[in-house]
Amino acid sequence: MSILDADADLPGWVTGVVLLTGTISVAGVTDYLLTGAGYDIAGTAVWALCYAGALATVWVIWLRDIEFTGPENG
């Protein structure tokens, strides 16, 4: 069973903390290592892809079903 399964018994905040911690860890450490090895553009690209992936995950898990409409009567 995956931590991101809808049927998981974990509260939503735990999933959020795991996502935030994983994103910061993977993006930051990978960017640091690649930049230190002289691959500045690759480090920046990995950082951007990690954060874009995290935003996409947040959208799919929490925000996709939100209705962004106002009241019918102005």
GROMACS .gro file of C-alpha atoms in nm:
model
   74
    1MET     CA    1   0.000   0.000   0.000
    2SER     CA    2   0.136   0.339  -0.099
    3ILE     CA    3   0.142   0.636   0.140
    4LEU     CA    4  -0.056   0.835  -0.117
    5ASP     CA    5  -0.344   0.583  -0.149
    6ALA     CA    6  -0.685   0.730  -0.089
    7ASP     CA    7  -0.767   0.436   0.143
    8ALA     CA    8  -0.461   0.487   0.364
    9ASP     CA    9  -0.529   0.540   0.735
   10LEU     CA   10  -0.285   0.832   0.760
   11PRO     CA   11  -0.425   1.179   0.820
   12GLY     CA   12  -0.385   1.431   0.540
   13TRP     CA   13  -0.135   1.638   0.734
   14VAL     CA   14   0.101   1.340   0.762
   15THR     CA   15   0.095   1.295   0.386
   16GLY     CA   16   0.163   1.668   0.348
   17VAL     CA   17   0.460   1.656   0.584
   18VAL     CA   18   0.605   1.354   0.403
   19LEU     CA   19   0.560   1.529   0.068
   20LEU     CA   20   0.717   1.853   0.194
   21THR     CA   21   1.010   1.676   0.359
   22GLY     CA   22   1.074   1.458   0.055
   23THR     CA   23   1.054   1.750  -0.185
   24ILE     CA   24   1.293   1.967   0.014
   25SER     CA   25   1.532   1.678   0.071
   26VAL     CA   26   1.547   1.547  -0.284
   27ALA     CA   27   1.545   1.887  -0.454
   28GLY     CA   28   1.790   2.051  -0.217
   29VAL     CA   29   2.043   1.771  -0.187
   30THR     CA   30   2.039   1.693  -0.559
   31ASP     CA   31   2.074   2.061  -0.650
   32TYR     CA   32   2.361   2.098  -0.404
   33LEU     CA   33   2.546   1.792  -0.535
   34LEU     CA   34   2.500   1.880  -0.902
   35THR     CA   35   2.596   2.245  -0.850
   36GLY     CA   36   2.902   2.140  -0.650
   37ALA     CA   37   3.005   1.908  -0.933
   38GLY     CA   38   2.986   2.195  -1.181
   39TYR     CA   39   2.647   2.114  -1.333
   40ASP     CA   40   2.465   2.435  -1.240
   41ILE     CA   41   2.195   2.411  -1.506
   42ALA     CA   42   2.122   2.045  -1.426
   43GLY     CA   43   2.096   2.128  -1.056
   44THR     CA   44   1.852   2.408  -1.124
   45ALA     CA   45   1.649   2.185  -1.359
   46VAL     CA   46   1.625   1.906  -1.100
   47TRP     CA   47   1.522   2.158  -0.834
   48ALA     CA   48   1.251   2.300  -1.059
   49LEU     CA   49   1.123   1.957  -1.160
   50CYS     CA   50   1.103   1.840  -0.799
   51TYR     CA   51   0.901   2.141  -0.692
   52ALA     CA   52   0.678   2.122  -1.001
   53GLY     CA   53   0.616   1.756  -0.922
   54ALA     CA   54   0.527   1.841  -0.564
   55LEU     CA   55   0.282   2.109  -0.682
   56ALA     CA   56   0.124   1.863  -0.925
   57THR     CA   57   0.093   1.608  -0.644
   58VAL     CA   58  -0.075   1.862  -0.416
   59TRP     CA   59  -0.316   1.948  -0.696
   60VAL     CA   60  -0.406   1.583  -0.758
   61ILE     CA   61  -0.442   1.484  -0.392
   62TRP     CA   62  -0.601   1.790  -0.228
   63LEU     CA   63  -0.705   2.064  -0.471
   64ARG     CA   64  -0.846   1.890  -0.778
   65ASP     CA   65  -1.202   1.858  -0.645
   66ILE     CA   66  -1.237   2.217  -0.521
   67GLU     CA   67  -1.499   2.423  -0.703
   68PHE     CA   68  -1.355   2.767  -0.783
   69THR     CA   69  -1.687   2.935  -0.858
   70GLY     CA   70  -1.855   3.216  -0.676
   71PRO     CA   71  -2.217   3.246  -0.575
   72GLU     CA   72  -2.476   3.242  -0.852
   73ASN     CA   73  -2.637   3.562  -0.728
   74GLY     CA   74  -2.380   3.846  -0.762
   0.00000   0.00000   0.00000
